[in-house]
PDB file of C-alpha atoms and ligand atoms in Angstrom:
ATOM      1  CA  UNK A  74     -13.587  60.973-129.331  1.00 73.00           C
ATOM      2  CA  UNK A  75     -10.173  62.568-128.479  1.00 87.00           C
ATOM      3  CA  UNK A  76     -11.052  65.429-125.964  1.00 98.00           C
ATOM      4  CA  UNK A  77      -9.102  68.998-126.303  1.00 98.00           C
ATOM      5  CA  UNK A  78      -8.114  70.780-123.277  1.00 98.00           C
ATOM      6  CA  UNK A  79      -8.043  74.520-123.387  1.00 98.00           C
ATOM      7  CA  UNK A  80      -5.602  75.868-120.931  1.00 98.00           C
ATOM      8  CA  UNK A  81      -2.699  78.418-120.961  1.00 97.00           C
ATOM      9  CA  UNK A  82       0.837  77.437-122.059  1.00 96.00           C
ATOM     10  CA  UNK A  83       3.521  76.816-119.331  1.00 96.00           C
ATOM     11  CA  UNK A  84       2.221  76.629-116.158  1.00 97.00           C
ATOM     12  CA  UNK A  85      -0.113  73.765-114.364  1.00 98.00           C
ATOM     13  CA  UNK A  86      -2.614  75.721-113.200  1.00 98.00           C
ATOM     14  CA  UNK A  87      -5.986  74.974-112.769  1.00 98.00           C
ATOM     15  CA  UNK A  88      -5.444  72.851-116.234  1.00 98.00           C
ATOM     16  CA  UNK A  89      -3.712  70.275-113.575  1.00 98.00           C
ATOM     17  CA  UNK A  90      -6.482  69.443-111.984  1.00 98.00           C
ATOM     18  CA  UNK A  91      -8.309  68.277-115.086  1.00 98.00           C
ATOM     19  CA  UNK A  92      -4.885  66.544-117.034  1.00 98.00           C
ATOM     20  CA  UNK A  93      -4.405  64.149-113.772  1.00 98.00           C
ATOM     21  CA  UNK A  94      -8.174  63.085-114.338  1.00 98.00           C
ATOM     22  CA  UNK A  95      -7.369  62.739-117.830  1.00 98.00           C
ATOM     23  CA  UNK A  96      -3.788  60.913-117.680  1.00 98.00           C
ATOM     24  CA  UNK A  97      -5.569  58.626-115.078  1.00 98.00           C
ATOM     25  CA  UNK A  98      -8.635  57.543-117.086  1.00 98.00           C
ATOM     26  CA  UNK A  99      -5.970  56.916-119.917  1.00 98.00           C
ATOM     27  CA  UNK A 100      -7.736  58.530-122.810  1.00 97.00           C
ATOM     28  CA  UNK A 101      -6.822  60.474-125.584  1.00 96.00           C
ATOM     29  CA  UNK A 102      -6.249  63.990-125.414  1.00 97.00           C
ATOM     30  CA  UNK A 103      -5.072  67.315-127.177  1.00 97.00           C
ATOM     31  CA  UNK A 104      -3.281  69.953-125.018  1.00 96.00           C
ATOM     32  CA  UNK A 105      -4.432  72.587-127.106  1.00 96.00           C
ATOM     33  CA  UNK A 106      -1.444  74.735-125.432  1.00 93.00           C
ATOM     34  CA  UNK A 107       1.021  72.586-127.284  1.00 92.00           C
ATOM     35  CA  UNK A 108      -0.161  73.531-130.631  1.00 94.00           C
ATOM     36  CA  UNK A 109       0.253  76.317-133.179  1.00 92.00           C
ATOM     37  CA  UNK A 110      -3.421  76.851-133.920  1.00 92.00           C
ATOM     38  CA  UNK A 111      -3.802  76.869-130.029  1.00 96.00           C
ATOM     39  CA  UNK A 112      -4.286  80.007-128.537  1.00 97.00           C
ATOM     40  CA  UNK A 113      -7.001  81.200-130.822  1.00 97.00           C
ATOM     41  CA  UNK A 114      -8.892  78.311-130.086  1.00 97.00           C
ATOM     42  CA  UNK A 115      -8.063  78.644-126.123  1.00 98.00           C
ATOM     43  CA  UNK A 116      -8.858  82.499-126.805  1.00 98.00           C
ATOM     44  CA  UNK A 117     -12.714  81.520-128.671  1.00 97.00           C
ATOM     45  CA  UNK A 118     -13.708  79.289-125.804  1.00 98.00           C
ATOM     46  CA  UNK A 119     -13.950  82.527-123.596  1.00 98.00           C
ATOM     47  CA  UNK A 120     -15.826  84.873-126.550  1.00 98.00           C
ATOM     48  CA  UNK A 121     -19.526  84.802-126.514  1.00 98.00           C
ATOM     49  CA  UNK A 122     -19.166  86.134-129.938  1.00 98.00           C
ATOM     50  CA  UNK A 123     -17.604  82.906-131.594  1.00 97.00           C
ATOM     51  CA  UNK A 124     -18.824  79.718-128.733  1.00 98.00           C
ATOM     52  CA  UNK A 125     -22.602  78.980-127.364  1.00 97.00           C
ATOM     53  CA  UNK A 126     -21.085  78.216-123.700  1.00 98.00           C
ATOM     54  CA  UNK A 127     -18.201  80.615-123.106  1.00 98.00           C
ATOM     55  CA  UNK A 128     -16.057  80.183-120.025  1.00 98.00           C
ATOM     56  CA  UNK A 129     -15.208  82.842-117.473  1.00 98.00           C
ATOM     57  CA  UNK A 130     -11.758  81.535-117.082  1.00 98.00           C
ATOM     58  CA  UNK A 131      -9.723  78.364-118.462  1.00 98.00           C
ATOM     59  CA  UNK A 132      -9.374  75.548-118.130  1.00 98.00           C
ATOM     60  CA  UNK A 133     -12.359  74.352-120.813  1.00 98.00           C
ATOM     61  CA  UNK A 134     -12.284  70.910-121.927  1.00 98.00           C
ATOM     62  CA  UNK A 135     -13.723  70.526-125.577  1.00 98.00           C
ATOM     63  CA  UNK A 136     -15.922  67.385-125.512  1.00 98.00           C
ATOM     64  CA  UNK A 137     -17.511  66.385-129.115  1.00 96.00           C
ATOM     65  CA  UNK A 138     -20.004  69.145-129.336  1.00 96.00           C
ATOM     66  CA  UNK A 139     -19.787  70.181-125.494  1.00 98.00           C
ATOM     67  CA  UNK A 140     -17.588  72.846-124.313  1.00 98.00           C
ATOM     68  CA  UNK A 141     -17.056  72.612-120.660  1.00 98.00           C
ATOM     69  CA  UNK A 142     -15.891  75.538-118.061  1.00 98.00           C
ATOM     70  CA  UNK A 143     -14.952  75.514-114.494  1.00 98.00           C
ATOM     71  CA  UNK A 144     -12.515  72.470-113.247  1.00 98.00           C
ATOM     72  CA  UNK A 145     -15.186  71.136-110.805  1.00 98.00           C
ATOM     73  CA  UNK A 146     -17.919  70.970-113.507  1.00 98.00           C
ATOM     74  CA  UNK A 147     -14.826  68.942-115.931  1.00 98.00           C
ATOM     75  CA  UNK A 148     -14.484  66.919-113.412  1.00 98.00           C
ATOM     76  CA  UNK A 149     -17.767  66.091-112.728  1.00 98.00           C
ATOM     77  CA  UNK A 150     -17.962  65.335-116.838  1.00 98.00           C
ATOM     78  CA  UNK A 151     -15.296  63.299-116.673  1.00 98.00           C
ATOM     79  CA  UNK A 152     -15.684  61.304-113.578  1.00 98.00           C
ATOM     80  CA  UNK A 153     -19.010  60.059-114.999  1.00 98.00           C
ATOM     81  CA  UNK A 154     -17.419  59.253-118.152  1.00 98.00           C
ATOM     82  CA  UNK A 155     -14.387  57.477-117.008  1.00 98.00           C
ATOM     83  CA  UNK A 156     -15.514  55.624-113.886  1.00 98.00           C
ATOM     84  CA  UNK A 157     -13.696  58.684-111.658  1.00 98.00           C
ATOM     85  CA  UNK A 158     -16.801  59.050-109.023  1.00 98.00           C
ATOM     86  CA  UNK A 159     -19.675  57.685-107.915  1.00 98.00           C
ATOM     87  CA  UNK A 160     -22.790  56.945-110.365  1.00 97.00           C
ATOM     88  CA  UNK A 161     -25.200  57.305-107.289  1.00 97.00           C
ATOM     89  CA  UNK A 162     -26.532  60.639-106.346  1.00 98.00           C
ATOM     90  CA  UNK A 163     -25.166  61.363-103.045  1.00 98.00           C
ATOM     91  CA  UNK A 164     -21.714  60.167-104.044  1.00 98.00           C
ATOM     92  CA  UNK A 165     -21.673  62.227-106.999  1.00 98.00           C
ATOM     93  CA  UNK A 166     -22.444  65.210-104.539  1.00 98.00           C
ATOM     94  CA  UNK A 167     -20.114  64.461-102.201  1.00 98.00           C
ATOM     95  CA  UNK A 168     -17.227  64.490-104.734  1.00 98.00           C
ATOM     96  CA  UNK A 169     -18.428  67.645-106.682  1.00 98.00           C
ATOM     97  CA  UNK A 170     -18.549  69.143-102.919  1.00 98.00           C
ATOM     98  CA  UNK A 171     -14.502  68.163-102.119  1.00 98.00           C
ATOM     99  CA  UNK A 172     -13.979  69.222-105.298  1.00 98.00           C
ATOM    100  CA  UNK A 173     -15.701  72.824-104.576  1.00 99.00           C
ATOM    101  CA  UNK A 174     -13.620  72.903-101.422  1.00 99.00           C
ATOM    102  CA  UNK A 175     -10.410  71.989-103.118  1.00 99.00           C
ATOM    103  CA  UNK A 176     -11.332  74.536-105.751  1.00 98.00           C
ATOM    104  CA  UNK A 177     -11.543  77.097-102.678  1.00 98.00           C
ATOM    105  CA  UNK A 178      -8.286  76.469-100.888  1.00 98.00           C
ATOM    106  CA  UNK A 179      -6.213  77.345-104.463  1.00 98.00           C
ATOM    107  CA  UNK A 180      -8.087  80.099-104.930  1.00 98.00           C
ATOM    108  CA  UNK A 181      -6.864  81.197-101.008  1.00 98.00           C
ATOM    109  CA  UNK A 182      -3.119  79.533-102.313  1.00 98.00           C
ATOM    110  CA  UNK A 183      -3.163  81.932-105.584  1.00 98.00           C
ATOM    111  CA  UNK A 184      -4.559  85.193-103.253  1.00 98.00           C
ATOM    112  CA  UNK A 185      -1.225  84.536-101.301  1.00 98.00           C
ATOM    113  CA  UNK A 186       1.137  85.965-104.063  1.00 98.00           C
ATOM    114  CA  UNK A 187      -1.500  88.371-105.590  1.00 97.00           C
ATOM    115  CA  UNK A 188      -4.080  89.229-102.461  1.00 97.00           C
ATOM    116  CA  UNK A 189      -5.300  92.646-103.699  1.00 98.00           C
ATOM    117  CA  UNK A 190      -5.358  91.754-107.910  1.00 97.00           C
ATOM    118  CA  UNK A 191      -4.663  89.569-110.142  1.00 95.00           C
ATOM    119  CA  UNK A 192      -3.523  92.328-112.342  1.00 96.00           C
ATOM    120  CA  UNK A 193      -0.993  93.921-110.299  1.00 96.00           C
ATOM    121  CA  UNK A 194       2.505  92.132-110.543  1.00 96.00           C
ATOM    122  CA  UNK A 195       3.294  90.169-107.033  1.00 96.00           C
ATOM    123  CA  UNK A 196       6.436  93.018-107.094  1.00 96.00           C
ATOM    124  CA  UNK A 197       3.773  95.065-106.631  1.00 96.00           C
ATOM    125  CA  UNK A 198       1.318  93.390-103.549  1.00 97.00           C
ATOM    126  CA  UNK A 199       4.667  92.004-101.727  1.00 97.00           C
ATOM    127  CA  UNK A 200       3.776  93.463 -98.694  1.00 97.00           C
ATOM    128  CA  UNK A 201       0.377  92.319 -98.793  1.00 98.00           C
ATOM    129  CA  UNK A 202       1.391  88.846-100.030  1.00 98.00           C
ATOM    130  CA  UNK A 203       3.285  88.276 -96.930  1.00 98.00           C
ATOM    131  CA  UNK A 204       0.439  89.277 -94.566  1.00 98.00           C
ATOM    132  CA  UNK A 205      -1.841  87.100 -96.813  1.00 98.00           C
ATOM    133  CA  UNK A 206       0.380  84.372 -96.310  1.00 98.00           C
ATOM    134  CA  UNK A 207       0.719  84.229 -92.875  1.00 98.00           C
ATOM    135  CA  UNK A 208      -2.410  83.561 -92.393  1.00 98.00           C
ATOM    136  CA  UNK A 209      -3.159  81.565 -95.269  1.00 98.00           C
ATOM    137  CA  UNK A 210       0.236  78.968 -93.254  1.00 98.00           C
ATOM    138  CA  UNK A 211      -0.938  79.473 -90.158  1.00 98.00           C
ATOM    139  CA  UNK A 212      -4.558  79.857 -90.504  1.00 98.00           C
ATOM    140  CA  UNK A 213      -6.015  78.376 -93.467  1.00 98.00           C
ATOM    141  CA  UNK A 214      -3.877  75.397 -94.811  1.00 98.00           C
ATOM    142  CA  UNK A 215      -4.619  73.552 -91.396  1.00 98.00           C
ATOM    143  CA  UNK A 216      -7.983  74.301 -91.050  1.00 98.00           C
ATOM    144  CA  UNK A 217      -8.685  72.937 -94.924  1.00 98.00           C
ATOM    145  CA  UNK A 218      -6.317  70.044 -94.322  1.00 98.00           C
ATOM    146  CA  UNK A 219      -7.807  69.163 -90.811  1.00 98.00           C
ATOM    147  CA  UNK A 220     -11.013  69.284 -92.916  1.00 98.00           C
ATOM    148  CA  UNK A 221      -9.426  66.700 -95.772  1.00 98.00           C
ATOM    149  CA  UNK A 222      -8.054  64.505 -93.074  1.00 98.00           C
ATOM    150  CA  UNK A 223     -11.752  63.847 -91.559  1.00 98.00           C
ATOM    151  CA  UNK A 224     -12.663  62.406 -94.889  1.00 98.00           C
ATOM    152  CA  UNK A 225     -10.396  60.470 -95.605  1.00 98.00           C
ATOM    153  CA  UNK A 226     -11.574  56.314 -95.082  1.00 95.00           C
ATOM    154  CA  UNK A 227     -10.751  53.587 -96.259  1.00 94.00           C
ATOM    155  CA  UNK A 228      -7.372  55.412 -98.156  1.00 96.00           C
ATOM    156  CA  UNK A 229     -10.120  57.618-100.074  1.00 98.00           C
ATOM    157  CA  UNK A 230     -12.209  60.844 -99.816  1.00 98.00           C
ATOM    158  CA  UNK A 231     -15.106  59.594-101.850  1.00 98.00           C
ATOM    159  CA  UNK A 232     -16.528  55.862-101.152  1.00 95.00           C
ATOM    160  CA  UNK A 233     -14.418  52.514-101.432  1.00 94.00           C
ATOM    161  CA  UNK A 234     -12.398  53.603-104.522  1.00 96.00           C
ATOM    162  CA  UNK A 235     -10.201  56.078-106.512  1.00 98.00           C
ATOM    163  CA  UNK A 236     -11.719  59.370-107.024  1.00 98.00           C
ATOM    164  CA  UNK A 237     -11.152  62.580-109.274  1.00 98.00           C
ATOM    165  CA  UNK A 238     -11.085  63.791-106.228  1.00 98.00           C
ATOM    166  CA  UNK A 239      -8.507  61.805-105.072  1.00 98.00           C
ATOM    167  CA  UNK A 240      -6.177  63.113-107.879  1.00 98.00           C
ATOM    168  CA  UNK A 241      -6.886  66.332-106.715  1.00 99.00           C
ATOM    169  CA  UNK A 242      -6.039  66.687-103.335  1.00 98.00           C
ATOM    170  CA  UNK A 243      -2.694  64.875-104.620  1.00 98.00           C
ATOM    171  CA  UNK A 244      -2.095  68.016-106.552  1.00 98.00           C
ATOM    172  CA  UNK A 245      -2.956  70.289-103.762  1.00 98.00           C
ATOM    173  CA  UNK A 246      -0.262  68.441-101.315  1.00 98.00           C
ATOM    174  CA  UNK A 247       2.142  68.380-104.426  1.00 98.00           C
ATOM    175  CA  UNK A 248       1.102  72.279-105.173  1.00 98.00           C
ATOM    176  CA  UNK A 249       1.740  73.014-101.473  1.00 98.00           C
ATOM    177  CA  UNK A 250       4.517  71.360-100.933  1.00 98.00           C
ATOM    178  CA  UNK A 251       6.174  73.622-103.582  1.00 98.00           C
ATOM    179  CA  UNK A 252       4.882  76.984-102.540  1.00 98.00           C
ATOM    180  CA  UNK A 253       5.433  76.583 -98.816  1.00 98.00           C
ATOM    181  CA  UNK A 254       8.302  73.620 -98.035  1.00 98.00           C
ATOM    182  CA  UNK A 255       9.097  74.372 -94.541  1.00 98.00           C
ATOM    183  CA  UNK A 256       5.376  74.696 -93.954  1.00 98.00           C
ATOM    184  CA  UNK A 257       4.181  71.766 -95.168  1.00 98.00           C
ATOM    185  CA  UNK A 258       7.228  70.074 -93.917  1.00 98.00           C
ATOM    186  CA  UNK A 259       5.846  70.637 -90.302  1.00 98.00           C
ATOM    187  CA  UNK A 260       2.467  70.716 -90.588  1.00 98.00           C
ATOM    188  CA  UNK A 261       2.303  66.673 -92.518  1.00 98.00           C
ATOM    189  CA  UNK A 262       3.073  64.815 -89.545  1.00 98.00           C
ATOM    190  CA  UNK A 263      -0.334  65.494 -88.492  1.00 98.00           C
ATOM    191  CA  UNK A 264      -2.534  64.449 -91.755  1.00 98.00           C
ATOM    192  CA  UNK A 265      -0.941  60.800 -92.231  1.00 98.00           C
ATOM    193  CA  UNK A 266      -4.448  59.702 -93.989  1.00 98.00           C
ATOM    194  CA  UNK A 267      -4.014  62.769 -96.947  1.00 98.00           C
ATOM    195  CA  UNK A 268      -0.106  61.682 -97.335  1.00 98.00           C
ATOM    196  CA  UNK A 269      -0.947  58.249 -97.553  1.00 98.00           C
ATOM    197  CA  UNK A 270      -3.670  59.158 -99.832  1.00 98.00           C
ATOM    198  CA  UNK A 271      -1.082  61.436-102.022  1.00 98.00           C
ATOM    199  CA  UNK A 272       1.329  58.473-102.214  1.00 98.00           C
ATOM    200  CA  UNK A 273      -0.912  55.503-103.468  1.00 98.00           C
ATOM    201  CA  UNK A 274      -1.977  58.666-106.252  1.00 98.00           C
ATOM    202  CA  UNK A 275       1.182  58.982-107.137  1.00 98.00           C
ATOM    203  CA  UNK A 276       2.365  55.247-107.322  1.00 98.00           C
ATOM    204  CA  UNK A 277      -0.724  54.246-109.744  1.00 98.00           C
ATOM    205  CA  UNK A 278       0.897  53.611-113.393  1.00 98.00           C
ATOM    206  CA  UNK A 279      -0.583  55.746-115.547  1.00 98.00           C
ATOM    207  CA  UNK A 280      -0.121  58.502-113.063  1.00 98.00           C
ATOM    208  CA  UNK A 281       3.554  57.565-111.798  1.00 98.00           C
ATOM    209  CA  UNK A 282       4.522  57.310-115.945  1.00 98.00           C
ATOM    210  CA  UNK A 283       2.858  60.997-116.423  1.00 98.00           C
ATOM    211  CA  UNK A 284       4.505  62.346-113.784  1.00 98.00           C
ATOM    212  CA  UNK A 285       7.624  61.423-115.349  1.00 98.00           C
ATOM    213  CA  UNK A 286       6.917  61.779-118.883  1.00 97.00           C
ATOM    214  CA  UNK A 287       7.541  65.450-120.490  1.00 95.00           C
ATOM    215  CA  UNK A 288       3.348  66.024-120.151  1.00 96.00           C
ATOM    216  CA  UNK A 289       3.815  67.320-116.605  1.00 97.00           C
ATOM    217  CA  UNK A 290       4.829  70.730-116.705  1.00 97.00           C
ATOM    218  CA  UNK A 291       6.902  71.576-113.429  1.00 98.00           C
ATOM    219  CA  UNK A 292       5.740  74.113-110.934  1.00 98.00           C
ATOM    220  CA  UNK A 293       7.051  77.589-111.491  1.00 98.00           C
ATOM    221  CA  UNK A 294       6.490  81.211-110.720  1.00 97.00           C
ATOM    222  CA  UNK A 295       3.792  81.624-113.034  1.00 96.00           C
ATOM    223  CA  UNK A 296       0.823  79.187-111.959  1.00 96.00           C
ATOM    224  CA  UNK A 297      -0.859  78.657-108.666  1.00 97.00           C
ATOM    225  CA  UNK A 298       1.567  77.449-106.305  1.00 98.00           C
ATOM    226  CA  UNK A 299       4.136  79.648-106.248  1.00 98.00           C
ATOM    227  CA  UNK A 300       8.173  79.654-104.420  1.00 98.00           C
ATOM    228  CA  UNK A 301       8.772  82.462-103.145  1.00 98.00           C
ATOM    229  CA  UNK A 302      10.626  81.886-100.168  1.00 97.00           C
ATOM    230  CA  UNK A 303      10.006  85.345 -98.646  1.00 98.00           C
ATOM    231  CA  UNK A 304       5.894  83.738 -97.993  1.00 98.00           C
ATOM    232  CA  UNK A 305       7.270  80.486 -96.421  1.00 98.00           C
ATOM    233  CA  UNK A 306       8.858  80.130 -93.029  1.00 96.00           C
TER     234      UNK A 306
HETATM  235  N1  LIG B 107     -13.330  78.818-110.691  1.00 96.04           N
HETATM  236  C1  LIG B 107     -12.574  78.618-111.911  1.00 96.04           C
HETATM  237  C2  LIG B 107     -11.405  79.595-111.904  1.00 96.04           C
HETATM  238  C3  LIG B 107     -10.726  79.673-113.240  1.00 96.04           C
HETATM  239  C4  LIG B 107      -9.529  80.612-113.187  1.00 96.04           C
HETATM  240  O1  LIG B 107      -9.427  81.499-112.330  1.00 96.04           O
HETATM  241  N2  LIG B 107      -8.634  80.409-114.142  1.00 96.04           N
HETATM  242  C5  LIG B 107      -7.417  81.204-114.172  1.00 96.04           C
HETATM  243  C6  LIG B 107      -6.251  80.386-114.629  1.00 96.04           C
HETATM  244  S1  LIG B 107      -5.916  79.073-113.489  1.00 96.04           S
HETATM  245  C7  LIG B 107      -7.593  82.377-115.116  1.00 96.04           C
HETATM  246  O2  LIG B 107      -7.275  82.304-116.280  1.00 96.04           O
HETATM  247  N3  LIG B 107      -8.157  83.464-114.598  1.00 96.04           N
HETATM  248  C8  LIG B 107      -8.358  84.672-115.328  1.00 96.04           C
HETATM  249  C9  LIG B 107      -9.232  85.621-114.560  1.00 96.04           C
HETATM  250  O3  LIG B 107      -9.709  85.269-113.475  1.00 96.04           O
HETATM  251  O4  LIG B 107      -9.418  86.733-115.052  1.00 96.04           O
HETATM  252  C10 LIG B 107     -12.110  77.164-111.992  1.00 96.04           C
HETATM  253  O5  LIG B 107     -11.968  76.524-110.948  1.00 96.04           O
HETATM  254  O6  LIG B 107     -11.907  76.666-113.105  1.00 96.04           O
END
């Protein structure tokens, strides 16, 4: 079975979270944003009229006959699949909580460039961005990394081995790292666990050859983690 994901062209996104699982475990997939007959199908997944399951939101990973919304609950799928999580209860928990958490802090690292809507242009919320993001640097990045630090043993957040998880808080140091350099630039010294973490992600094959392989889309001003230089300091 060759999986589909269903996530908007050009940009990472949320749709990161779930291709890193994906490009880890090694199997097959279609980004549907790569293809012609995409968008309607990206477009369906969210219309009650033409799926059973719609989605709130992308990304939606088509699975045979399963059609599955929110990243946490695709990685959840997947890690059970693919040998990305625990199979025990607790550990299964325990991941799908990080994840929850992770899922959290982007939502707090996308309300920096757009804190009062989504549907307002960040030309528009500027002012408001860089109040947001104050506190999101000075406030709210530590706290949640502090938090990611604790749980980090043995080189992992969830048991003895690699993790969705794992991949994900790789993504959030990348995703930080590009929205707020001189930030994270002081603020890493003091979560050596999560770096060491990020760089053992980052050095495992499959991963190191997607990250340089055309697949990875590069951060821009469009997706979550946003430069704008005007919100770092
Ligand atoms: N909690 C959902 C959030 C999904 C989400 O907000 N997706 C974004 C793209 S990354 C979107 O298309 N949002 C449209 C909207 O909220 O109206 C998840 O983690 O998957």
């Amino acid at each position: 079975m060759s999986y589909q994901l269903l996530y908007w062209p050009g940009l990472q996104g949320r749709g990161e979270f779930v291709r890193l699982a994906l490009e880890e475990a090694g199997v097959p997939y279609v980004d549907m944003a790569l293809r012609k007959d995409g968008m309607p199908k990206i477009v369906a997944s969210l219309d009650a009229g033409k799926v059973d399951h719609p989605s709130f939101a992308p990304p939606v990973l088509k699975a045979g006959d399963l059609l599955i919304g929110q990243t946490a609950n695709i990685l959840m799928y997947l890690g059970a699949k693919h040998k990305l999580a625990p199979r025990a209860e607790a550990g299964r928990l325990w991941a799908n909580q990080l994840q929850l958490t992770i899922a959290d802090i982007v939502s707090e690292a996308h309300d920096t460039h757009h804190p009062i809507s989504t549907n307002l242009y960040y030309e528009d919320q500027k002012k408001e961005a860089k109040a947001r993001a104050r506190d999101f640097r000075e406030e709210r990045i530590p706290k949640f990394l502090n938090y990611f630090e604790s749980v980090v043993r043995g080189g992992h957040a969830v048991g003895s081995r690699l993790s969705y998880v794992d991949l994900s808080l790789f993504q959030l140091i990348e995703g930080l790292r590009y929205a707020f350099p001189k930030t994270m630039a002081r603020l890493e010294p003091s979560y050596p666990k999560l770096i060491a973490l990020h760089d053992k992600v980052a050095a495992r094959p499959n991963i190191a050859a997607y990250l340089q392989s055309k697949r990875r889309i590069p951060f821009n001003e469009t997706g979550i983690f946003r430069r704008y230089p005007e919100l770092d300091k």
